[in-house]
PDB file of C-alpha atoms in Angstrom:
ATOM      1  CA  LYS A 170     114.442  38.892  -5.098  1.00 66.00           C
ATOM      2  CA  GLU A 171     113.445  37.794  -8.591  1.00 72.00           C
ATOM      3  CA  SER A 172     110.183  39.689  -8.320  1.00 72.00           C
ATOM      4  CA  TRP A 173     112.106  42.916  -7.650  1.00 74.00           C
ATOM      5  CA  LYS A 174     114.205  42.319 -10.758  1.00 75.00           C
ATOM      6  CA  ALA A 175     111.042  41.815 -12.772  1.00 72.00           C
ATOM      7  CA  TYR A 176     109.613  45.007 -11.294  1.00 71.00           C
ATOM      8  CA  ASP A 177     112.758  46.968 -12.221  1.00 71.00           C
ATOM      9  CA  VAL A 178     112.631  45.657 -15.796  1.00 69.00           C
ATOM     10  CA  TRP A 179     108.933  46.539 -16.045  1.00 64.00           C
ATOM     11  CA  LYS A 180     109.488  50.020 -14.606  1.00 64.00           C
ATOM     12  CA  ARG A 181     112.272  50.775 -17.102  1.00 65.00           C
ATOM     13  CA  ALA A 182     110.116  49.515 -19.986  1.00 62.00           C
ATOM     14  CA  THR A 183     107.038  51.591 -19.164  1.00 59.00           C
ATOM     15  CA  ALA A 184     106.830  55.243 -20.136  1.00 53.00           C
ATOM     16  CA  SER A 185     107.271  57.655 -17.288  1.00 56.00           C
ATOM     17  CA  SER A 186     105.315  60.842 -17.005  1.00 62.00           C
ATOM     18  CA  SER A 187     107.228  63.979 -17.806  1.00 77.00           C
ATOM     19  CA  HIS A 188     106.545  67.674 -17.992  1.00 83.00           C
ATOM     20  CA  THR A 189     105.311  69.121 -21.256  1.00 90.00           C
ATOM     21  CA  PRO A 190     108.199  71.244 -22.576  1.00 94.00           C
ATOM     22  CA  LEU A 191     107.417  74.953 -22.696  1.00 96.00           C
ATOM     23  CA  ASP A 192     107.985  76.530 -26.131  1.00 94.00           C
ATOM     24  CA  GLU A 193     110.669  79.210 -26.211  1.00 96.00           C
ATOM     25  CA  GLU A 194     108.185  81.547 -27.929  1.00 96.00           C
ATOM     26  CA  LEU A 195     105.785  81.116 -25.026  1.00 97.00           C
ATOM     27  CA  LEU A 196     108.614  81.801 -22.575  1.00 97.00           C
ATOM     28  CA  TYR A 197     109.253  85.118 -24.376  1.00 98.00           C
ATOM     29  CA  ALA A 198     105.539  85.905 -24.215  1.00 97.00           C
ATOM     30  CA  LEU A 199     105.501  85.145 -20.459  1.00 98.00           C
ATOM     31  CA  VAL A 200     108.605  87.319 -19.903  1.00 98.00           C
ATOM     32  CA  ALA A 201     107.033  90.171 -21.906  1.00 98.00           C
ATOM     33  CA  LEU A 202     103.791  89.830 -19.959  1.00 98.00           C
ATOM     34  CA  CYS A 203     105.646  90.004 -16.644  1.00 97.00           C
ATOM     35  CA  LEU A 204     107.667  93.036 -17.755  1.00 97.00           C
ATOM     36  CA  SER A 205     104.591  94.863 -19.061  1.00 97.00           C
ATOM     37  CA  THR A 206     102.571  94.220 -15.898  1.00 97.00           C
ATOM     38  CA  GLY A 207     105.215  95.316 -13.415  1.00 96.00           C
ATOM     39  CA  ARG A 208     106.557  91.893 -12.467  1.00 96.00           C
ATOM     40  CA  PRO A 209     110.171  92.032 -13.631  1.00 96.00           C
ATOM     41  CA  ARG A 210     111.362  89.594 -10.960  1.00 96.00           C
ATOM     42  CA  HIS A 211     108.941  86.987 -12.260  1.00 97.00           C
ATOM     43  CA  ALA A 212     110.358  87.615 -15.743  1.00 97.00           C
ATOM     44  CA  LEU A 213     113.913  87.037 -14.505  1.00 97.00           C
ATOM     45  CA  SER A 214     112.849  83.882 -12.656  1.00 97.00           C
ATOM     46  CA  LEU A 215     111.113  82.452 -15.728  1.00 97.00           C
ATOM     47  CA  ALA A 216     114.166  83.095 -17.916  1.00 97.00           C
ATOM     48  CA  ILE A 217     116.575  81.586 -15.385  1.00 97.00           C
ATOM     49  CA  GLY A 218     114.358  78.563 -14.800  1.00 96.00           C
ATOM     50  CA  PHE A 219     114.135  77.908 -18.538  1.00 97.00           C
ATOM     51  CA  TYR A 220     117.743  78.465 -19.629  1.00 96.00           C
ATOM     52  CA  ALA A 221     119.472  77.187 -16.465  1.00 95.00           C
ATOM     53  CA  LEU A 222     117.264  74.051 -16.557  1.00 94.00           C
ATOM     54  CA  LEU A 223     116.226  74.488 -12.947  1.00 93.00           C
ATOM     55  CA  ARG A 224     113.717  72.225 -11.247  1.00 91.00           C
ATOM     56  CA  PRO A 225     110.783  74.109  -9.694  1.00 93.00           C
ATOM     57  CA  GLY A 226     112.131  73.607  -6.162  1.00 92.00           C
ATOM     58  CA  GLU A 227     115.583  74.842  -7.194  1.00 93.00           C
ATOM     59  CA  LEU A 228     114.019  77.962  -8.718  1.00 95.00           C
ATOM     60  CA  THR A 229     111.942  78.786  -5.644  1.00 95.00           C
ATOM     61  CA  GLU A 230     115.004  78.382  -3.381  1.00 93.00           C
ATOM     62  CA  LEU A 231     117.287  80.539  -5.540  1.00 94.00           C
ATOM     63  CA  GLN A 232     118.626  83.598  -3.717  1.00 95.00           C
ATOM     64  CA  VAL A 233     120.274  86.712  -5.141  1.00 96.00           C
ATOM     65  CA  LYS A 234     123.629  85.627  -3.712  1.00 96.00           C
ATOM     66  CA  HIS A 235     123.463  82.516  -5.930  1.00 95.00           C
ATOM     67  CA  LEU A 236     123.612  84.614  -9.130  1.00 96.00           C
ATOM     68  CA  LYS A 237     126.654  86.320 -10.604  1.00 94.00           C
ATOM     69  CA  VAL A 238     126.969  88.166 -13.889  1.00 93.00           C
ATOM     70  CA  VAL A 239     130.466  87.563 -15.241  1.00 91.00           C
ATOM     71  CA  SER A 240     131.994  89.844 -17.858  1.00 83.00           C
ATOM     72  CA  GLY A 241     133.767  88.559 -20.961  1.00 69.00           C
ATOM     73  CA  ALA A 242     137.113  89.365 -19.355  1.00 61.00           C
ATOM     74  CA  ASN A 243     136.943  86.266 -17.152  1.00 57.00           C
ATOM     75  CA  ARG A 244     139.272  83.595 -18.551  1.00 59.00           C
ATOM     76  CA  THR A 245     137.461  80.712 -16.845  1.00 59.00           C
ATOM     77  CA  VAL A 246     134.011  81.117 -18.419  1.00 52.00           C
ATOM     78  CA  GLY A 247     134.921  83.105 -21.506  1.00 61.00           C
ATOM     79  CA  ALA A 248     132.140  85.305 -22.877  1.00 78.00           C
ATOM     80  CA  ARG A 249     129.709  87.307 -20.759  1.00 88.00           C
ATOM     81  CA  CYS A 250     127.328  85.066 -18.832  1.00 93.00           C
ATOM     82  CA  LEU A 251     125.253  84.524 -15.705  1.00 94.00           C
ATOM     83  CA  VAL A 252     126.522  81.894 -13.278  1.00 94.00           C
ATOM     84  CA  VAL A 253     123.723  80.267 -11.303  1.00 94.00           C
ATOM     85  CA  THR A 254     124.684  78.294  -8.201  1.00 91.00           C
ATOM     86  CA  VAL A 255     122.208  75.687  -6.961  1.00 89.00           C
ATOM     87  CA  MET A 256     122.857  75.061  -3.272  1.00 85.00           C
ATOM     88  CA  LYS A 257     120.547  72.058  -2.788  1.00 77.00           C
ATOM     89  CA  PRO A 258     120.148  70.276  -6.138  1.00 67.00           C
ATOM     90  CA  LYS A 259     117.963  67.197  -6.279  1.00 72.00           C
ATOM     91  CA  THR A 260     120.991  65.137  -7.278  1.00 66.00           C
ATOM     92  CA  ARG A 261     123.160  66.331  -4.370  1.00 64.00           C
ATOM     93  CA  TYR A 262     123.436  62.829  -2.909  1.00 64.00           C
ATOM     94  CA  ARG A 263     124.524  61.286  -6.254  1.00 71.00           C
ATOM     95  CA  ALA A 264     126.521  64.179  -7.712  1.00 69.00           C
ATOM     96  CA  ALA A 265     128.088  67.386  -6.433  1.00 65.00           C
ATOM     97  CA  LYS A 266     126.469  68.861  -3.311  1.00 78.00           C
ATOM     98  CA  ILE A 267     126.538  72.328  -4.868  1.00 82.00           C
ATOM     99  CA  GLN A 268     126.160  72.737  -8.619  1.00 83.00           C
ATOM    100  CA  SER A 269     126.649  75.680 -10.970  1.00 87.00           C
ATOM    101  CA  ILE A 270     125.135  76.456 -14.338  1.00 90.00           C
ATOM    102  CA  VAL A 271     126.445  78.947 -16.873  1.00 92.00           C
ATOM    103  CA  CYS A 272     123.767  80.842 -18.838  1.00 92.00           C
ATOM    104  CA  ARG A 273     124.949  82.595 -21.964  1.00 92.00           C
ATOM    105  CA  GLN A 274     121.537  83.689 -23.272  1.00 93.00           C
ATOM    106  CA  GLU A 275     121.414  87.445 -23.684  1.00 93.00           C
ATOM    107  CA  ILE A 276     117.870  87.760 -22.289  1.00 94.00           C
ATOM    108  CA  VAL A 277     118.954  86.189 -19.001  1.00 95.00           C
ATOM    109  CA  ILE A 278     122.098  88.304 -18.711  1.00 95.00           C
ATOM    110  CA  GLN A 279     120.306  91.577 -19.478  1.00 95.00           C
ATOM    111  CA  LEU A 280     117.464  90.864 -17.041  1.00 96.00           C
ATOM    112  CA  ALA A 281     119.948  89.883 -14.330  1.00 96.00           C
ATOM    113  CA  GLU A 282     122.100  92.984 -14.861  1.00 94.00           C
ATOM    114  CA  LYS A 283     119.082  95.280 -14.615  1.00 94.00           C
ATOM    115  CA  LEU A 284     117.275  93.524 -11.770  1.00 95.00           C
ATOM    116  CA  LEU A 285     119.854  92.117  -9.355  1.00 93.00           C
ATOM    117  CA  VAL A 286     120.635  95.640  -8.102  1.00 93.00           C
ATOM    118  CA  THR A 287     116.945  96.164  -7.173  1.00 93.00           C
ATOM    119  CA  TYR A 288     116.964  93.513  -4.442  1.00 94.00           C
ATOM    120  CA  ALA A 289     117.438  94.837  -0.898  1.00 93.00           C
ATOM    121  CA  SER A 290     119.521  91.904   0.295  1.00 94.00           C
ATOM    122  CA  LEU A 291     121.678  89.149  -1.141  1.00 95.00           C
ATOM    123  CA  ASP A 292     119.599  86.722   0.956  1.00 95.00           C
ATOM    124  CA  GLU A 293     116.383  87.706  -0.837  1.00 95.00           C
ATOM    125  CA  PHE A 294     114.767  85.049  -2.986  1.00 94.00           C
ATOM    126  CA  VAL A 295     114.919  85.778  -6.719  1.00 95.00           C
ATOM    127  CA  LEU A 296     111.363  84.533  -7.313  1.00 94.00           C
ATOM    128  CA  PRO A 297     108.982  86.834  -5.432  1.00 92.00           C
ATOM    129  CA  CYS A 298     106.559  84.093  -4.378  1.00 92.00           C
ATOM    130  CA  SER A 299     106.694  80.954  -2.287  1.00 92.00           C
ATOM    131  CA  ALA A 300     107.077  77.352  -3.442  1.00 92.00           C
ATOM    132  CA  VAL A 301     103.415  76.843  -2.527  1.00 94.00           C
ATOM    133  CA  SER A 302     102.098  79.803  -4.550  1.00 95.00           C
ATOM    134  CA  TRP A 303     104.475  79.454  -7.532  1.00 96.00           C
ATOM    135  CA  PRO A 304     102.380  76.834  -9.423  1.00 95.00           C
ATOM    136  CA  ARG A 305      99.259  78.991  -9.060  1.00 95.00           C
ATOM    137  CA  THR A 306     101.144  82.098 -10.162  1.00 96.00           C
ATOM    138  CA  PHE A 307     102.550  80.217 -13.165  1.00 96.00           C
ATOM    139  CA  VAL A 308      99.073  79.072 -14.225  1.00 96.00           C
ATOM    140  CA  ALA A 309      97.725  82.616 -13.750  1.00 97.00           C
ATOM    141  CA  LEU A 310     100.417  83.938 -16.108  1.00 97.00           C
ATOM    142  CA  LEU A 311      99.539  81.240 -18.648  1.00 97.00           C
ATOM    143  CA  ARG A 312      95.829  82.090 -18.272  1.00 97.00           C
ATOM    144  CA  ALA A 313      96.571  85.744 -19.023  1.00 97.00           C
ATOM    145  CA  LEU A 314      98.039  84.595 -22.351  1.00 96.00           C
ATOM    146  CA  GLY A 315      95.258  82.105 -23.038  1.00 95.00           C
ATOM    147  CA  ALA A 316      97.660  79.147 -22.690  1.00 94.00           C
ATOM    148  CA  HIS A 317      96.432  77.716 -19.382  1.00 89.00           C
ATOM    149  CA  ASP A 318      94.868  74.624 -20.945  1.00 89.00           C
ATOM    150  CA  LEU A 319      98.074  73.338 -22.607  1.00 90.00           C
ATOM    151  CA  ASN A 320      99.193  71.142 -19.700  1.00 90.00           C
ATOM    152  CA  TYR A 321     102.169  73.313 -18.726  1.00 95.00           C
ATOM    153  CA  THR A 322     103.498  73.282 -15.163  1.00 94.00           C
ATOM    154  CA  PRO A 323     106.483  75.018 -13.540  1.00 96.00           C
ATOM    155  CA  GLY A 324     108.445  71.873 -14.469  1.00 94.00           C
ATOM    156  CA  SER A 325     107.809  72.746 -18.097  1.00 96.00           C
ATOM    157  CA  LEU A 326     110.447  75.480 -17.851  1.00 96.00           C
ATOM    158  CA  ARG A 327     113.230  72.937 -17.327  1.00 94.00           C
ATOM    159  CA  ALA A 328     111.857  70.576 -19.970  1.00 93.00           C
ATOM    160  CA  GLY A 329     111.453  73.422 -22.464  1.00 94.00           C
ATOM    161  CA  GLY A 330     114.952  74.708 -21.820  1.00 94.00           C
ATOM    162  CA  ALA A 331     116.384  71.228 -22.375  1.00 91.00           C
ATOM    163  CA  VAL A 332     114.511  70.736 -25.648  1.00 91.00           C
ATOM    164  CA  THR A 333     115.552  74.200 -26.830  1.00 92.00           C
ATOM    165  CA  ALA A 334     119.204  73.478 -26.016  1.00 89.00           C
ATOM    166  CA  LEU A 335     119.021  70.223 -27.964  1.00 86.00           C
ATOM    167  CA  LEU A 336     117.324  71.850 -30.924  1.00 85.00           C
ATOM    168  CA  VAL A 337     119.972  74.532 -31.275  1.00 79.00           C
ATOM    169  CA  GLU A 338     122.681  71.901 -30.753  1.00 64.00           C
ATOM    170  CA  GLN A 339     124.261  73.582 -27.828  1.00 58.00           C
ATOM    171  CA  ALA A 340     125.096  72.140 -24.463  1.00 52.00           C
ATOM    172  CA  PRO A 341     122.939  73.678 -21.723  1.00 49.00           C
ATOM    173  CA  LEU A 342     125.895  74.032 -19.380  1.00 51.00           C
TER     174      LEU A 342
END
């Protein structure tokens, strides 16, 4: 029992590996690349993943029915925003089983307004690639911008969004 306590203390004291945060400027470059090469759904997915602080698995499981653009007339959320509902969050056994995120960033709202109507079904996945191919697609987008050797992964979207939210002193939710 004492050895497990020592292990826990050691584990807390050692640095854990984390994802390199994606710069907001690089996010904009990725979104622009996707829009200019006919991949608007990838652009929407990148913006949502970044600003809604989604984990890669949450992003690949996101369906159209989990997104709702809310106008400024709604008294509950206030200004115009995109509400993102995560049906199976990683923390569902420790926190709420279903979680929602409010995105107020104009780029996310505009992309969502323009693109959500293009999906054939509410059950369609927002990201047009599988969980298996998403990391390769992400690296290919970075490679197209010459940023593939900067240690970014799909998890960098969440990390970058969190850092950006802290830097502008606004709560991400």
